[in-house]
Amino acid sequence: MRAGRGYTHAVETRYGVSSAQLFVLQTLAQSPGISIKDLVALTLTTNSSVSEVVGRLVDSGLVTRDTAADDRRRKVLTLTEGGREIVRHSPRTIQQELIDGFTELTPASQRSLAGCLEEWCKASGFADVPPTMLFEPSKAEAAQRKQKRRAKGHASPLR
């Protein structure tokens, strides 16, 4: 977790986005024009977590949410030039490294690890805490960080 916090701080300082946001940007760069549902599957997370991160990226002007050409009920996500610029200059995310490591485990080990983590969270009193994307700050934390950056006169370094 310490490595994750250090990585997250470095990403936020350099690119002006959280590591979870960078993970979503990189995923969208690899699969442009996908839906939230597709993004949930690719990031191995929940709809609400991805929707929150995507909302922040849309608000920041790094992602657009448009109506799909083949189905007017479906929304598709695309990087803006600012989003592509961040992806071009960014390192591989810690989330992707963890996913790749997880896929190297046998299916039995994956199930065992997932079960143990679930038990641990329940025993620690976190069973009812809604899941979020790894290393994504809460709305309140994100707002505080944004205010601090503005107060210091920092805009996103690549925009």
Short mmCIF file of C-alpha atoms in Angstrom, two decimals:
data_model
loop_
_atom_site.label_atom_id
_atom_site.label_comp_id
_atom_site.label_asym_id
_atom_site.label_seq_id
_atom_site.Cartn_x
_atom_site.Cartn_y
_atom_site.Cartn_z
CA MET A 1 0.00 0.00 0.00
CA ARG A 2 2.92 2.34 0.69
CA ALA A 3 4.16 1.90 -2.88
CA GLY A 4 0.65 2.62 -4.13
CA ARG A 5 0.38 5.84 -2.13
CA GLY A 6 3.78 7.01 -3.36
CA TYR A 7 2.86 6.19 -6.95
CA THR A 8 -0.50 7.95 -6.57
CA HIS A 9 1.12 11.10 -5.21
CA ALA A 10 3.66 11.13 -8.06
CA VAL A 11 0.91 10.70 -10.68
CA GLU A 12 -1.22 13.46 -9.17
CA THR A 13 1.74 15.82 -8.97
CA ARG A 14 2.96 15.14 -12.51
CA TYR A 15 -0.31 14.69 -14.44
CA GLY A 16 -3.00 16.33 -12.30
CA VAL A 17 -5.13 13.16 -12.15
CA SER A 18 -5.44 10.33 -9.63
CA SER A 19 -3.89 6.98 -10.44
CA ALA A 20 -7.42 5.54 -10.81
CA GLN A 21 -8.20 8.27 -13.35
CA LEU A 22 -4.95 7.52 -15.19
CA PHE A 23 -5.87 3.82 -15.22
CA VAL A 24 -9.23 4.68 -16.82
CA LEU A 25 -7.56 7.02 -19.34
CA GLN A 26 -5.09 4.31 -20.35
CA THR A 27 -7.88 1.74 -20.63
CA LEU A 28 -9.89 4.10 -22.86
CA ALA A 29 -6.80 4.73 -24.99
CA GLN A 30 -6.54 0.99 -25.62
CA SER A 31 -10.29 0.57 -26.22
CA PRO A 32 -11.72 3.85 -27.56
CA GLY A 33 -15.47 4.25 -27.90
CA ILE A 34 -16.44 1.72 -25.22
CA SER A 35 -19.37 1.99 -22.82
CA ILE A 36 -19.27 2.29 -19.04
CA LYS A 37 -20.32 -1.37 -18.87
CA ASP A 38 -17.33 -2.37 -21.03
CA LEU A 39 -15.02 -0.18 -18.94
CA VAL A 40 -16.28 -1.86 -15.74
CA ALA A 41 -15.30 -5.24 -17.18
CA LEU A 42 -11.88 -4.06 -18.35
CA THR A 43 -11.00 -2.38 -15.05
CA LEU A 44 -12.38 -5.20 -12.87
CA THR A 45 -14.40 -2.80 -10.75
CA THR A 46 -17.98 -1.68 -10.15
CA ASN A 47 -20.33 0.46 -12.20
CA SER A 48 -20.61 3.13 -9.51
CA SER A 49 -16.83 3.36 -9.05
CA VAL A 50 -16.15 3.69 -12.76
CA SER A 51 -19.01 6.14 -13.24
CA GLU A 52 -17.61 8.40 -10.53
CA VAL A 53 -14.10 8.36 -12.02
CA VAL A 54 -15.43 8.91 -15.56
CA GLY A 55 -17.57 11.80 -14.31
CA ARG A 56 -14.46 13.51 -12.93
CA LEU A 57 -12.61 12.94 -16.19
CA VAL A 58 -15.52 14.36 -18.22
CA ASP A 59 -15.68 17.38 -15.88
CA SER A 60 -11.91 17.86 -16.36
CA GLY A 61 -12.26 17.78 -20.14
CA LEU A 62 -10.16 14.63 -20.56
CA VAL A 63 -12.98 12.32 -21.70
CA THR A 64 -16.15 12.83 -23.71
CA ARG A 65 -19.38 10.88 -23.26
CA ASP A 66 -21.31 10.66 -26.53
CA THR A 67 -24.28 8.76 -27.91
CA ALA A 68 -23.27 5.59 -29.78
CA ALA A 69 -23.84 5.75 -33.52
CA ASP A 70 -25.39 2.26 -33.61
CA ASP A 71 -27.59 2.57 -30.49
CA ARG A 72 -28.91 5.93 -29.31
CA ARG A 73 -29.56 4.51 -25.82
CA ARG A 74 -25.89 3.69 -25.28
CA LYS A 75 -23.18 6.20 -24.33
CA VAL A 76 -19.59 5.72 -25.46
CA LEU A 77 -16.44 7.15 -23.93
CA THR A 78 -13.61 8.74 -25.87
CA LEU A 79 -10.43 10.53 -24.85
CA THR A 80 -10.06 14.19 -25.71
CA GLU A 81 -6.73 15.51 -26.95
CA GLY A 82 -5.88 16.42 -23.34
CA GLY A 83 -6.61 12.86 -22.24
CA ARG A 84 -4.50 11.43 -25.07
CA GLU A 85 -1.66 13.78 -24.15
CA ILE A 86 -1.59 12.53 -20.56
CA VAL A 87 -1.65 8.89 -21.72
CA ARG A 88 1.21 9.52 -24.18
CA HIS A 89 3.49 10.72 -21.39
CA SER A 90 2.36 8.51 -18.51
CA PRO A 91 3.89 5.37 -17.01
CA ARG A 92 2.08 2.07 -16.69
CA THR A 93 -0.33 2.15 -13.74
CA ILE A 94 0.01 0.19 -10.53
CA GLN A 95 -3.56 -1.04 -11.08
CA GLN A 96 -2.55 -2.68 -14.37
CA GLU A 97 0.50 -4.26 -12.73
CA LEU A 98 -1.74 -5.72 -9.99
CA ILE A 99 -4.28 -7.03 -12.52
CA ASP A 100 -1.51 -8.61 -14.59
CA GLY A 101 -0.07 -10.23 -11.46
CA PHE A 102 -3.51 -11.51 -10.45
CA THR A 103 -4.03 -13.11 -13.86
CA GLU A 104 -0.76 -15.02 -13.39
CA LEU A 105 -2.30 -16.83 -10.40
CA THR A 106 -4.14 -20.10 -10.89
CA PRO A 107 -7.95 -19.87 -10.80
CA ALA A 108 -7.88 -21.64 -7.41
CA SER A 109 -5.40 -19.09 -6.03
CA GLN A 110 -7.51 -16.23 -7.41
CA ARG A 111 -10.61 -17.57 -5.65
CA SER A 112 -8.68 -18.17 -2.43
CA LEU A 113 -7.19 -14.66 -2.43
CA ALA A 114 -10.57 -13.06 -3.18
CA GLY A 115 -12.20 -15.08 -0.39
CA CYS A 116 -9.49 -14.20 2.13
CA LEU A 117 -9.68 -10.49 1.27
CA GLU A 118 -13.45 -10.56 1.63
CA GLU A 119 -13.19 -12.28 5.03
CA TRP A 120 -10.53 -9.81 6.16
CA CYS A 121 -12.65 -6.80 5.16
CA LYS A 122 -15.69 -8.27 6.92
CA ALA A 123 -13.69 -9.03 10.08
CA SER A 124 -12.30 -5.48 10.02
CA GLY A 125 -15.78 -3.96 9.84
CA PHE A 126 -15.61 -2.91 6.20
CA ALA A 127 -18.21 -5.29 4.77
CA ASP A 128 -20.72 -2.48 4.16
CA VAL A 129 -18.26 0.08 2.80
CA PRO A 130 -19.02 0.71 -0.89
CA PRO A 131 -16.15 -0.30 -3.18
CA THR A 132 -14.12 2.33 -4.99
CA MET A 133 -11.40 2.13 -7.57
CA LEU A 134 -7.98 1.44 -6.08
CA PHE A 135 -6.23 4.67 -5.04
CA GLU A 136 -9.16 6.91 -6.03
CA PRO A 137 -9.82 9.60 -3.43
CA SER A 138 -13.31 10.18 -2.06
CA LYS A 139 -15.31 13.10 -3.48
CA ALA A 140 -14.42 15.21 -0.43
CA GLU A 141 -10.71 14.36 -0.69
CA ALA A 142 -10.71 15.09 -4.43
CA ALA A 143 -12.35 18.48 -3.85
CA GLN A 144 -9.78 19.35 -1.15
CA ARG A 145 -6.88 18.38 -3.40
CA LYS A 146 -8.31 20.40 -6.27
CA GLN A 147 -8.66 23.45 -4.00
CA LYS A 148 -5.08 23.08 -2.79
CA ARG A 149 -3.77 22.86 -6.38
CA ARG A 150 -5.74 25.96 -7.36
CA ALA A 151 -4.58 27.85 -4.27
CA LYS A 152 -0.97 27.05 -5.15
CA GLY A 153 -1.60 28.14 -8.74
CA HIS A 154 -1.10 24.65 -10.17
CA ALA A 155 -3.06 23.70 -13.23
CA SER A 156 -2.80 20.25 -14.72
CA PRO A 157 0.82 20.04 -15.96
CA LEU A 158 -0.06 18.74 -19.40
CA ARG A 159 -3.03 20.96 -20.20
#
